[in-house]
Amino acid sequence: MKTLYLVIPCYNEEAVLPETARQLLQKMTGLMEQGKIAHQSRIVFVDDGSKDRTWEIIDRLHAQNHIYQGIRLSRNKGHQNAILAGLMTVKDRCDAAISLDADLQDDIDAIDEMIEKYDAGNDVVYGVRNARDTDTFFKKATAEGYYKVMKHLGADVVFNHADYRLMSRRALEGLASFPETNLFLRGIVPMIGYQSDIVYYARKERFAGESKYPLKKMIAFAWEGVTALSIKPISLITRLGLFIFLVSIGMLIYSLVRHFMGATITGWTSLAVSIWAIGGLQLFAIGMIGQYIGKVYLETKRRPKFLIETYLSDSTEEIYQD
């Protein structure tokens, strides 16, 4: 019987955590009673440097029932690193692990089908939204546009998939071999390449608390994904530079023709526009290249992606409780 671990990153989730824990315990208990997972399966909360009572709640949950485990990072390292910290900590203790957010927007009933897909031989099972009816028009348009842009730029991402996924131990071992400092799991996991499948689910409204991904963070996260997975933007800049160069040759021919026609006073507007356009393009290209150089600089430092301050776990005792 397989051992399943749930990995839940948490940042200031005191408002939702007790209800999340209750629902996840109910789900895991049901799966154990049906014989789908072993009684050694666990629920692991990863506290990503929360400033509220999140860790206090995790500590209390662990004291009440050791099916709950807790990982406390030394400081806030971001959502992606928190997920990775949990997965890498439990990969040698489980047969498969599922990552999901703490806000209860990911439908936990999809876990049953994920397990079925895993039993059918899939190492990775992606949880994919079947609709975006709960999103505003702006969020829906930008999110779907983002996935299309990522595909166009050569990043192999699963459309409408966030970080709700099941990974087998073999897939987790594969993930551990990726040493990137600039982490974007939605693009890295498909690179592992093992057999995968998709489970569709309806995303719910947030149960309580506030979203940890406002527009500013979403834009930064999207940019991180593009620059971490693809060098196509540099190719696009090169092509754009070539196009501007050809336009400048056309402007040169135009200027010479106007000169020999005796109309040398005209052209100031064209000249000014050309200078500003080329200057802006150069600055943009330098900034783009600088982004990649900065990422190379961070990668060469080989800094740890996370440090664990505390790990609340159990040894080998039976922790299943009715």
PDB file of C-alpha atoms in Angstrom:
ATOM      1  CA  MET A   1       0.000   0.000   0.000  1.00  0.00           C
ATOM      2  CA  LYS A   2       1.416   3.389  -1.045  1.00  0.00           C
ATOM      3  CA  THR A   3       2.495   6.102   1.393  1.00  0.00           C
ATOM      4  CA  LEU A   4       1.196   9.514   0.334  1.00  0.00           C
ATOM      5  CA  TYR A   5       2.405  12.870   1.652  1.00  0.00           C
ATOM      6  CA  LEU A   6       0.547  16.132   1.155  1.00  0.00           C
ATOM      7  CA  VAL A   7       2.821  19.205   1.023  1.00  0.00           C
ATOM      8  CA  ILE A   8       1.112  22.529   1.768  1.00  0.00           C
ATOM      9  CA  PRO A   9       3.122  25.794   1.632  1.00  0.00           C
ATOM     10  CA  CYS A  10       1.849  28.362   4.140  1.00  0.00           C
ATOM     11  CA  TYR A  11       2.494  32.072   4.476  1.00  0.00           C
ATOM     12  CA  ASN A  12       0.347  33.968   6.996  1.00  0.00           C
ATOM     13  CA  GLU A  13      -2.479  31.411   6.763  1.00  0.00           C
ATOM     14  CA  GLU A  14      -3.787  31.507  10.348  1.00  0.00           C
ATOM     15  CA  ALA A  15      -7.306  32.361   9.138  1.00  0.00           C
ATOM     16  CA  VAL A  16      -7.686  29.289   6.943  1.00  0.00           C
ATOM     17  CA  LEU A  17      -5.280  26.719   8.401  1.00  0.00           C
ATOM     18  CA  PRO A  18      -7.564  25.072  11.008  1.00  0.00           C
ATOM     19  CA  GLU A  19     -10.273  24.430   8.396  1.00  0.00           C
ATOM     20  CA  THR A  20      -7.691  23.279   5.849  1.00  0.00           C
ATOM     21  CA  ALA A  21      -6.275  20.824   8.381  1.00  0.00           C
ATOM     22  CA  ARG A  22      -9.742  19.509   9.224  1.00  0.00           C
ATOM     23  CA  GLN A  23     -10.701  18.904   5.595  1.00  0.00           C
ATOM     24  CA  LEU A  24      -7.369  17.317   4.699  1.00  0.00           C
ATOM     25  CA  LEU A  25      -7.539  15.001   7.714  1.00  0.00           C
ATOM     26  CA  GLN A  26     -11.019  13.936   6.671  1.00  0.00           C
ATOM     27  CA  LYS A  27      -9.816  13.256   3.135  1.00  0.00           C
ATOM     28  CA  MET A  28      -6.728  11.309   4.248  1.00  0.00           C
ATOM     29  CA  THR A  29      -8.730   9.292   6.776  1.00  0.00           C
ATOM     30  CA  GLY A  30     -11.215   8.333   4.077  1.00  0.00           C
ATOM     31  CA  LEU A  31      -8.454   7.242   1.722  1.00  0.00           C
ATOM     32  CA  MET A  32      -6.864   5.154   4.481  1.00  0.00           C
ATOM     33  CA  GLU A  33     -10.162   3.454   5.313  1.00  0.00           C
ATOM     34  CA  GLN A  34     -10.680   2.634   1.626  1.00  0.00           C
ATOM     35  CA  GLY A  35      -7.211   1.071   1.509  1.00  0.00           C
ATOM     36  CA  LYS A  36      -5.976   3.504  -1.153  1.00  0.00           C
ATOM     37  CA  ILE A  37      -3.085   4.837   0.928  1.00  0.00           C
ATOM     38  CA  ALA A  38      -1.060   3.555   3.877  1.00  0.00           C
ATOM     39  CA  HIS A  39      -1.618   4.660   7.467  1.00  0.00           C
ATOM     40  CA  GLN A  40       1.910   6.096   7.397  1.00  0.00           C
ATOM     41  CA  SER A  41       0.736   8.840   5.047  1.00  0.00           C
ATOM     42  CA  ARG A  42       1.162  12.397   6.306  1.00  0.00           C
ATOM     43  CA  ILE A  43       0.046  16.019   5.914  1.00  0.00           C
ATOM     44  CA  VAL A  44       3.057  18.361   5.874  1.00  0.00           C
ATOM     45  CA  PHE A  45       2.642  22.108   6.339  1.00  0.00           C
ATOM     46  CA  VAL A  46       5.601  24.260   5.268  1.00  0.00           C
ATOM     47  CA  ASP A  47       5.733  27.589   7.102  1.00  0.00           C
ATOM     48  CA  ASP A  48       7.427  30.030   4.730  1.00  0.00           C
ATOM     49  CA  GLY A  49       8.500  32.582   7.340  1.00  0.00           C
ATOM     50  CA  SER A  50       4.974  33.572   8.383  1.00  0.00           C
ATOM     51  CA  LYS A  51       4.539  36.628  10.601  1.00  0.00           C
ATOM     52  CA  ASP A  52       1.241  35.578  12.161  1.00  0.00           C
ATOM     53  CA  ARG A  53       0.241  32.516  14.230  1.00  0.00           C
ATOM     54  CA  THR A  54       0.678  30.016  11.366  1.00  0.00           C
ATOM     55  CA  TRP A  55       3.545  28.109  12.991  1.00  0.00           C
ATOM     56  CA  GLU A  56       1.803  28.090  16.388  1.00  0.00           C
ATOM     57  CA  ILE A  57      -1.222  26.445  14.756  1.00  0.00           C
ATOM     58  CA  ILE A  58       0.974  23.877  12.952  1.00  0.00           C
ATOM     59  CA  ASP A  59       2.741  23.064  16.225  1.00  0.00           C
ATOM     60  CA  ARG A  60      -0.605  22.565  17.982  1.00  0.00           C
ATOM     61  CA  LEU A  61      -1.947  20.374  15.168  1.00  0.00           C
ATOM     62  CA  HIS A  62       1.154  18.176  15.360  1.00  0.00           C
ATOM     63  CA  ALA A  63       0.752  17.808  19.118  1.00  0.00           C
ATOM     64  CA  GLN A  64      -2.876  16.718  18.657  1.00  0.00           C
ATOM     65  CA  ASN A  65      -2.250  14.228  15.844  1.00  0.00           C
ATOM     66  CA  HIS A  66       1.081  13.201  14.338  1.00  0.00           C
ATOM     67  CA  ILE A  67      -0.480  12.788  10.924  1.00  0.00           C
ATOM     68  CA  TYR A  68       0.223  16.522  10.801  1.00  0.00           C
ATOM     69  CA  GLN A  69       3.867  17.437  10.297  1.00  0.00           C
ATOM     70  CA  GLY A  70       5.473  20.851  10.062  1.00  0.00           C
ATOM     71  CA  ILE A  71       8.499  22.353   8.365  1.00  0.00           C
ATOM     72  CA  ARG A  72       9.522  25.841   9.406  1.00  0.00           C
ATOM     73  CA  LEU A  73      11.871  27.693   7.070  1.00  0.00           C
ATOM     74  CA  SER A  74      14.449  30.032   8.601  1.00  0.00           C
ATOM     75  CA  ARG A  75      13.010  32.970   6.626  1.00  0.00           C
ATOM     76  CA  ASN A  76      10.552  33.743   3.875  1.00  0.00           C
ATOM     77  CA  LYS A  77      11.867  32.208   0.640  1.00  0.00           C
ATOM     78  CA  GLY A  78       8.802  32.398  -1.563  1.00  0.00           C
ATOM     79  CA  HIS A  79       6.051  30.029  -2.626  1.00  0.00           C
ATOM     80  CA  GLN A  80       8.136  27.950  -5.065  1.00  0.00           C
ATOM     81  CA  ASN A  81      10.989  27.376  -2.634  1.00  0.00           C
ATOM     82  CA  ALA A  82       8.529  26.483   0.127  1.00  0.00           C
ATOM     83  CA  ILE A  83       7.009  23.781  -2.067  1.00  0.00           C
ATOM     84  CA  LEU A  84      10.460  22.511  -3.001  1.00  0.00           C
ATOM     85  CA  ALA A  85      11.530  22.434   0.661  1.00  0.00           C
ATOM     86  CA  GLY A  86       8.545  20.256   1.516  1.00  0.00           C
ATOM     87  CA  LEU A  87       8.960  17.918  -1.442  1.00  0.00           C
ATOM     88  CA  MET A  88      12.692  17.441  -0.924  1.00  0.00           C
ATOM     89  CA  THR A  89      12.205  16.802   2.803  1.00  0.00           C
ATOM     90  CA  VAL A  90       9.607  14.060   2.299  1.00  0.00           C
ATOM     91  CA  LYS A  91      10.814  12.449  -0.941  1.00  0.00           C
ATOM     92  CA  ASP A  92      12.598   9.593   0.848  1.00  0.00           C
ATOM     93  CA  ARG A  93       9.654   8.961   3.189  1.00  0.00           C
ATOM     94  CA  CYS A  94       6.847   8.529   0.673  1.00  0.00           C
ATOM     95  CA  ASP A  95       5.873   6.744  -2.530  1.00  0.00           C
ATOM     96  CA  ALA A  96       4.196   9.875  -3.881  1.00  0.00           C
ATOM     97  CA  ALA A  97       3.641  13.468  -2.787  1.00  0.00           C
ATOM     98  CA  ILE A  98       0.959  15.985  -3.694  1.00  0.00           C
ATOM     99  CA  SER A  99       1.567  19.728  -3.433  1.00  0.00           C
ATOM    100  CA  LEU A 100      -1.403  22.059  -2.988  1.00  0.00           C
ATOM    101  CA  ASP A 101      -2.107  25.510  -1.586  1.00  0.00           C
ATOM    102  CA  ALA A 102      -3.467  26.120   1.898  1.00  0.00           C
ATOM    103  CA  ASP A 103      -6.366  28.347   0.825  1.00  0.00           C
ATOM    104  CA  LEU A 104      -8.704  25.427  -0.084  1.00  0.00           C
ATOM    105  CA  GLN A 105      -9.152  26.698  -3.650  1.00  0.00           C
ATOM    106  CA  ASP A 106      -7.697  23.463  -5.001  1.00  0.00           C
ATOM    107  CA  ASP A 107     -10.446  20.829  -4.897  1.00  0.00           C
ATOM    108  CA  ILE A 108      -9.104  18.118  -2.590  1.00  0.00           C
ATOM    109  CA  ASP A 109     -11.581  15.595  -4.033  1.00  0.00           C
ATOM    110  CA  ALA A 110      -9.326  15.539  -7.110  1.00  0.00           C
ATOM    111  CA  ILE A 111      -6.774  13.678  -4.958  1.00  0.00           C
ATOM    112  CA  ASP A 112      -8.747  10.448  -5.440  1.00  0.00           C
ATOM    113  CA  GLU A 113      -8.409  10.633  -9.220  1.00  0.00           C
ATOM    114  CA  MET A 114      -4.747  11.644  -8.924  1.00  0.00           C
ATOM    115  CA  ILE A 115      -4.089   8.454  -6.976  1.00  0.00           C
ATOM    116  CA  GLU A 116      -5.920   6.414  -9.621  1.00  0.00           C
ATOM    117  CA  LYS A 117      -3.763   7.995 -12.351  1.00  0.00           C
ATOM    118  CA  TYR A 118      -0.658   7.226 -10.276  1.00  0.00           C
ATOM    119  CA  ASP A 119      -1.748   3.598  -9.849  1.00  0.00           C
ATOM    120  CA  ALA A 120      -2.161   3.453 -13.635  1.00  0.00           C
ATOM    121  CA  GLY A 121       1.572   4.111 -14.029  1.00  0.00           C
ATOM    122  CA  ASN A 122       1.891   7.904 -14.170  1.00  0.00           C
ATOM    123  CA  ASP A 123       4.784   9.514 -12.315  1.00  0.00           C
ATOM    124  CA  VAL A 124       3.324  13.025 -12.526  1.00  0.00           C
ATOM    125  CA  VAL A 125      -0.360  13.958 -12.390  1.00  0.00           C
ATOM    126  CA  TYR A 126      -1.234  17.616 -12.987  1.00  0.00           C
ATOM    127  CA  GLY A 127      -4.261  19.262 -11.429  1.00  0.00           C
ATOM    128  CA  VAL A 128      -5.710  21.531 -14.120  1.00  0.00           C
ATOM    129  CA  ARG A 129      -8.542  24.031 -13.793  1.00  0.00           C
ATOM    130  CA  ASN A 130     -11.444  23.207 -16.072  1.00  0.00           C
ATOM    131  CA  ALA A 131     -12.739  26.793 -16.039  1.00  0.00           C
ATOM    132  CA  ARG A 132     -12.011  30.282 -14.703  1.00  0.00           C
ATOM    133  CA  ASP A 133     -15.565  31.271 -13.828  1.00  0.00           C
ATOM    134  CA  THR A 134     -14.519  32.617 -10.404  1.00  0.00           C
ATOM    135  CA  ASP A 135     -11.893  34.974 -11.874  1.00  0.00           C
ATOM    136  CA  THR A 136     -12.451  38.559 -12.913  1.00  0.00           C
ATOM    137  CA  PHE A 137     -12.302  39.320 -16.618  1.00  0.00           C
ATOM    138  CA  PHE A 138      -8.902  40.984 -16.177  1.00  0.00           C
ATOM    139  CA  LYS A 139      -7.390  38.052 -14.282  1.00  0.00           C
ATOM    140  CA  LYS A 140      -8.836  35.507 -16.696  1.00  0.00           C
ATOM    141  CA  ALA A 141      -7.543  37.379 -19.750  1.00  0.00           C
ATOM    142  CA  THR A 142      -4.065  37.954 -18.310  1.00  0.00           C
ATOM    143  CA  ALA A 143      -3.714  34.390 -16.992  1.00  0.00           C
ATOM    144  CA  GLU A 144      -4.724  32.723 -20.245  1.00  0.00           C
ATOM    145  CA  GLY A 145      -2.594  35.196 -22.197  1.00  0.00           C
ATOM    146  CA  TYR A 146       0.356  34.369 -19.965  1.00  0.00           C
ATOM    147  CA  TYR A 147       0.168  30.635 -20.680  1.00  0.00           C
ATOM    148  CA  LYS A 148      -0.034  31.314 -24.414  1.00  0.00           C
ATOM    149  CA  VAL A 149       2.968  33.644 -24.274  1.00  0.00           C
ATOM    150  CA  MET A 150       4.934  31.050 -22.300  1.00  0.00           C
ATOM    151  CA  LYS A 151       4.185  28.425 -24.951  1.00  0.00           C
ATOM    152  CA  HIS A 152       5.204  30.846 -27.709  1.00  0.00           C
ATOM    153  CA  LEU A 153       8.486  31.540 -25.927  1.00  0.00           C
ATOM    154  CA  GLY A 154       9.321  27.849 -25.807  1.00  0.00           C
ATOM    155  CA  ALA A 155       8.464  27.079 -22.171  1.00  0.00           C
ATOM    156  CA  ASP A 156       6.732  23.701 -21.794  1.00  0.00           C
ATOM    157  CA  VAL A 157       4.019  24.540 -19.262  1.00  0.00           C
ATOM    158  CA  VAL A 158       0.662  22.823 -18.747  1.00  0.00           C
ATOM    159  CA  PHE A 159      -2.192  25.196 -19.608  1.00  0.00           C
ATOM    160  CA  ASN A 160      -4.197  26.351 -16.558  1.00  0.00           C
ATOM    161  CA  HIS A 161      -2.008  24.336 -14.185  1.00  0.00           C
ATOM    162  CA  ALA A 162      -0.581  26.000 -11.081  1.00  0.00           C
ATOM    163  CA  ASP A 163       1.212  23.889  -8.439  1.00  0.00           C
ATOM    164  CA  TYR A 164      -1.458  21.309  -7.624  1.00  0.00           C
ATOM    165  CA  ARG A 165       0.203  18.080  -8.723  1.00  0.00           C
ATOM    166  CA  LEU A 166       1.132  14.554  -7.689  1.00  0.00           C
ATOM    167  CA  MET A 167       4.715  13.389  -8.126  1.00  0.00           C
ATOM    168  CA  SER A 168       6.029   9.877  -7.586  1.00  0.00           C
ATOM    169  CA  ARG A 169       9.258   9.261  -5.664  1.00  0.00           C
ATOM    170  CA  ARG A 170      11.024   8.711  -8.973  1.00  0.00           C
ATOM    171  CA  ALA A 171       9.787  12.078 -10.237  1.00  0.00           C
ATOM    172  CA  LEU A 172      10.859  13.745  -6.982  1.00  0.00           C
ATOM    173  CA  GLU A 173      14.334  12.264  -7.406  1.00  0.00           C
ATOM    174  CA  GLY A 174      14.370  13.706 -10.900  1.00  0.00           C
ATOM    175  CA  LEU A 175      13.314  17.117  -9.573  1.00  0.00           C
ATOM    176  CA  ALA A 176      16.131  16.980  -7.014  1.00  0.00           C
ATOM    177  CA  SER A 177      18.656  16.812  -9.864  1.00  0.00           C
ATOM    178  CA  PHE A 178      17.672  20.302 -11.081  1.00  0.00           C
ATOM    179  CA  PRO A 179      20.021  22.753  -9.313  1.00  0.00           C
ATOM    180  CA  GLU A 180      18.356  26.010 -10.454  1.00  0.00           C
ATOM    181  CA  THR A 181      18.388  28.943  -8.076  1.00  0.00           C
ATOM    182  CA  ASN A 182      15.746  30.741 -10.155  1.00  0.00           C
ATOM    183  CA  LEU A 183      12.963  28.272  -9.456  1.00  0.00           C
ATOM    184  CA  PHE A 184       9.817  27.898 -11.575  1.00  0.00           C
ATOM    185  CA  LEU A 185       8.317  24.493 -10.837  1.00  0.00           C
ATOM    186  CA  ARG A 186       5.529  24.788 -13.403  1.00  0.00           C
ATOM    187  CA  GLY A 187       8.156  24.747 -16.115  1.00  0.00           C
ATOM    188  CA  ILE A 188      10.734  22.479 -14.492  1.00  0.00           C
ATOM    189  CA  VAL A 189       8.436  19.536 -13.640  1.00  0.00           C
ATOM    190  CA  PRO A 190       7.444  18.903 -17.299  1.00  0.00           C
ATOM    191  CA  MET A 191      11.172  18.758 -18.114  1.00  0.00           C
ATOM    192  CA  ILE A 192      11.497  15.617 -15.963  1.00  0.00           C
ATOM    193  CA  GLY A 193       9.811  13.774 -18.775  1.00  0.00           C
ATOM    194  CA  TYR A 194       8.292  10.724 -17.077  1.00  0.00           C
ATOM    195  CA  GLN A 195       4.814   9.518 -17.965  1.00  0.00           C
ATOM    196  CA  SER A 196       2.201  12.056 -16.914  1.00  0.00           C
ATOM    197  CA  ASP A 197      -1.531  12.688 -17.008  1.00  0.00           C
ATOM    198  CA  ILE A 198      -4.039  15.401 -16.139  1.00  0.00           C
ATOM    199  CA  VAL A 199      -6.906  15.635 -13.671  1.00  0.00           C
ATOM    200  CA  TYR A 200      -9.429  18.431 -14.219  1.00  0.00           C
ATOM    201  CA  TYR A 201     -11.132  20.171 -11.312  1.00  0.00           C
ATOM    202  CA  ALA A 202     -13.184  23.263 -10.536  1.00  0.00           C
ATOM    203  CA  ARG A 203     -11.249  25.860  -8.546  1.00  0.00           C
ATOM    204  CA  LYS A 204     -13.136  27.233  -5.555  1.00  0.00           C
ATOM    205  CA  GLU A 205     -13.284  30.621  -3.896  1.00  0.00           C
ATOM    206  CA  ARG A 206     -10.723  31.242  -1.169  1.00  0.00           C
ATOM    207  CA  PHE A 207     -12.148  29.998   2.151  1.00  0.00           C
ATOM    208  CA  ALA A 208     -10.664  32.816   4.271  1.00  0.00           C
ATOM    209  CA  GLY A 209      -7.769  35.252   4.429  1.00  0.00           C
ATOM    210  CA  GLU A 210      -6.248  37.245   1.585  1.00  0.00           C
ATOM    211  CA  SER A 211      -4.494  36.219  -1.606  1.00  0.00           C
ATOM    212  CA  LYS A 212      -0.700  36.097  -1.291  1.00  0.00           C
ATOM    213  CA  TYR A 213      -0.344  36.883  -5.001  1.00  0.00           C
ATOM    214  CA  PRO A 214      -1.442  40.457  -5.752  1.00  0.00           C
ATOM    215  CA  LEU A 215      -0.944  41.853  -9.262  1.00  0.00           C
ATOM    216  CA  LYS A 216       2.613  43.033  -8.549  1.00  0.00           C
ATOM    217  CA  LYS A 217       3.722  39.576  -7.381  1.00  0.00           C
ATOM    218  CA  MET A 218       1.895  37.878 -10.242  1.00  0.00           C
ATOM    219  CA  ILE A 219       3.760  39.997 -12.783  1.00  0.00           C
ATOM    220  CA  ALA A 220       7.093  39.296 -11.057  1.00  0.00           C
ATOM    221  CA  PHE A 221       6.295  35.570 -10.970  1.00  0.00           C
ATOM    222  CA  ALA A 222       5.364  35.577 -14.654  1.00  0.00           C
ATOM    223  CA  TRP A 223       8.608  37.335 -15.561  1.00  0.00           C
ATOM    224  CA  GLU A 224      10.555  34.849 -13.435  1.00  0.00           C
ATOM    225  CA  GLY A 225       8.977  32.011 -15.376  1.00  0.00           C
ATOM    226  CA  VAL A 226       9.847  33.502 -18.757  1.00  0.00           C
ATOM    227  CA  THR A 227      13.480  34.291 -17.933  1.00  0.00           C
ATOM    228  CA  ALA A 228      14.066  31.075 -15.990  1.00  0.00           C
ATOM    229  CA  LEU A 229      12.898  28.782 -18.770  1.00  0.00           C
ATOM    230  CA  SER A 230      13.565  30.429 -22.102  1.00  0.00           C
ATOM    231  CA  ILE A 231      16.198  32.452 -23.957  1.00  0.00           C
ATOM    232  CA  LYS A 232      13.774  33.223 -26.760  1.00  0.00           C
ATOM    233  CA  PRO A 233      13.322  36.860 -25.638  1.00  0.00           C
ATOM    234  CA  ILE A 234      16.990  37.448 -26.519  1.00  0.00           C
ATOM    235  CA  SER A 235      16.357  35.973 -29.966  1.00  0.00           C
ATOM    236  CA  LEU A 236      13.338  38.240 -30.387  1.00  0.00           C
ATOM    237  CA  ILE A 237      15.437  41.259 -29.428  1.00  0.00           C
ATOM    238  CA  THR A 238      18.051  40.234 -32.008  1.00  0.00           C
ATOM    239  CA  ARG A 239      15.407  39.996 -34.716  1.00  0.00           C
ATOM    240  CA  LEU A 240      13.909  43.313 -33.696  1.00  0.00           C
ATOM    241  CA  GLY A 241      17.379  44.880 -33.775  1.00  0.00           C
ATOM    242  CA  LEU A 242      17.896  43.559 -37.313  1.00  0.00           C
ATOM    243  CA  PHE A 243      14.532  44.970 -38.368  1.00  0.00           C
ATOM    244  CA  ILE A 244      15.366  48.388 -36.910  1.00  0.00           C
ATOM    245  CA  PHE A 245      18.722  48.271 -38.711  1.00  0.00           C
ATOM    246  CA  LEU A 246      16.953  47.644 -42.028  1.00  0.00           C
ATOM    247  CA  VAL A 247      14.550  50.494 -41.279  1.00  0.00           C
ATOM    248  CA  SER A 248      17.500  52.772 -40.561  1.00  0.00           C
ATOM    249  CA  ILE A 249      18.982  51.905 -43.990  1.00  0.00           C
ATOM    250  CA  GLY A 250      15.669  52.871 -45.527  1.00  0.00           C
ATOM    251  CA  MET A 251      15.769  56.142 -43.587  1.00  0.00           C
ATOM    252  CA  LEU A 252      19.317  56.731 -44.865  1.00  0.00           C
ATOM    253  CA  ILE A 253      18.222  56.253 -48.488  1.00  0.00           C
ATOM    254  CA  TYR A 254      15.255  58.514 -47.888  1.00  0.00           C
ATOM    255  CA  SER A 255      17.500  61.217 -46.390  1.00  0.00           C
ATOM    256  CA  LEU A 256      19.935  61.057 -49.325  1.00  0.00           C
ATOM    257  CA  VAL A 257      17.105  61.352 -51.850  1.00  0.00           C
ATOM    258  CA  ARG A 258      15.696  64.357 -49.996  1.00  0.00           C
ATOM    259  CA  HIS A 259      19.188  65.882 -49.869  1.00  0.00           C
ATOM    260  CA  PHE A 260      19.740  65.643 -53.640  1.00  0.00           C
ATOM    261  CA  MET A 261      16.278  67.064 -54.183  1.00  0.00           C
ATOM    262  CA  GLY A 262      17.349  70.133 -52.222  1.00  0.00           C
ATOM    263  CA  ALA A 263      14.922  69.554 -49.368  1.00  0.00           C
ATOM    264  CA  THR A 264      17.537  69.299 -46.635  1.00  0.00           C
ATOM    265  CA  ILE A 265      15.549  71.172 -44.002  1.00  0.00           C
ATOM    266  CA  THR A 266      12.926  68.464 -43.759  1.00  0.00           C
ATOM    267  CA  GLY A 267      13.613  65.297 -41.873  1.00  0.00           C
ATOM    268  CA  TRP A 268      14.181  66.631 -38.395  1.00  0.00           C
ATOM    269  CA  THR A 269      11.126  64.777 -37.131  1.00  0.00           C
ATOM    270  CA  SER A 270      12.210  61.525 -38.763  1.00  0.00           C
ATOM    271  CA  LEU A 271      15.701  61.938 -37.369  1.00  0.00           C
ATOM    272  CA  ALA A 272      14.468  62.613 -33.850  1.00  0.00           C
ATOM    273  CA  VAL A 273      12.056  59.685 -33.947  1.00  0.00           C
ATOM    274  CA  SER A 274      14.798  57.391 -35.249  1.00  0.00           C
ATOM    275  CA  ILE A 275      17.230  58.448 -32.516  1.00  0.00           C
ATOM    276  CA  TRP A 276      14.688  57.949 -29.754  1.00  0.00           C
ATOM    277  CA  ALA A 277      13.480  54.628 -31.158  1.00  0.00           C
ATOM    278  CA  ILE A 278      16.974  53.200 -31.550  1.00  0.00           C
ATOM    279  CA  GLY A 279      18.055  54.571 -28.165  1.00  0.00           C
ATOM    280  CA  GLY A 280      15.045  53.033 -26.483  1.00  0.00           C
ATOM    281  CA  LEU A 281      15.618  49.723 -28.213  1.00  0.00           C
ATOM    282  CA  GLN A 282      19.241  49.692 -27.078  1.00  0.00           C
ATOM    283  CA  LEU A 283      18.315  50.383 -23.471  1.00  0.00           C
ATOM    284  CA  PHE A 284      15.615  47.709 -23.568  1.00  0.00           C
ATOM    285  CA  ALA A 285      18.012  45.176 -25.081  1.00  0.00           C
ATOM    286  CA  ILE A 286      20.700  45.981 -22.518  1.00  0.00           C
ATOM    287  CA  GLY A 287      18.164  45.567 -19.731  1.00  0.00           C
ATOM    288  CA  MET A 288      16.999  42.230 -21.149  1.00  0.00           C
ATOM    289  CA  ILE A 289      20.552  40.925 -21.411  1.00  0.00           C
ATOM    290  CA  GLY A 290      21.228  42.245 -17.918  1.00  0.00           C
ATOM    291  CA  GLN A 291      18.359  40.135 -16.562  1.00  0.00           C
ATOM    292  CA  TYR A 292      20.000  36.975 -17.867  1.00  0.00           C
ATOM    293  CA  ILE A 293      23.460  38.006 -16.719  1.00  0.00           C
ATOM    294  CA  GLY A 294      21.997  38.641 -13.262  1.00  0.00           C
ATOM    295  CA  LYS A 295      20.471  35.167 -13.202  1.00  0.00           C
ATOM    296  CA  VAL A 296      23.785  33.614 -14.268  1.00  0.00           C
ATOM    297  CA  TYR A 297      25.414  35.557 -11.439  1.00  0.00           C
ATOM    298  CA  LEU A 298      22.920  34.148  -8.911  1.00  0.00           C
ATOM    299  CA  GLU A 299      23.299  30.606 -10.250  1.00  0.00           C
ATOM    300  CA  THR A 300      27.101  30.707  -9.886  1.00  0.00           C
ATOM    301  CA  LYS A 301      26.788  31.636  -6.202  1.00  0.00           C
ATOM    302  CA  ARG A 302      25.105  28.278  -5.465  1.00  0.00           C
ATOM    303  CA  ARG A 303      23.264  29.717  -2.486  1.00  0.00           C
ATOM    304  CA  PRO A 304      20.818  27.353  -0.733  1.00  0.00           C
ATOM    305  CA  LYS A 305      17.237  27.697  -1.944  1.00  0.00           C
ATOM    306  CA  PHE A 306      15.943  27.217   1.598  1.00  0.00           C
ATOM    307  CA  LEU A 307      17.082  26.416   5.146  1.00  0.00           C
ATOM    308  CA  ILE A 308      14.887  24.458   7.543  1.00  0.00           C
ATOM    309  CA  GLU A 309      14.756  25.825  11.077  1.00  0.00           C
ATOM    310  CA  THR A 310      12.399  23.206  12.584  1.00  0.00           C
ATOM    311  CA  TYR A 311      10.929  19.932  11.374  1.00  0.00           C
ATOM    312  CA  LEU A 312       8.028  18.439  13.310  1.00  0.00           C
ATOM    313  CA  SER A 313       7.896  14.762  12.354  1.00  0.00           C
ATOM    314  CA  ASP A 314       7.291  11.369  13.894  1.00  0.00           C
ATOM    315  CA  SER A 315       9.506   8.315  13.982  1.00  0.00           C
ATOM    316  CA  THR A 316       7.924   5.001  13.001  1.00  0.00           C
ATOM    317  CA  GLU A 317       4.965   4.864  15.354  1.00  0.00           C
ATOM    318  CA  GLU A 318       1.446   4.303  14.040  1.00  0.00           C
ATOM    319  CA  ILE A 319      -0.311   7.681  13.947  1.00  0.00           C
ATOM    320  CA  TYR A 320      -3.609   6.889  12.257  1.00  0.00           C
ATOM    321  CA  GLN A 321      -6.544   7.915  14.424  1.00  0.00           C
ATOM    322  CA  ASP A 322     -10.263   7.388  13.853  1.00  0.00           C
TER     323      ASP A 322
END
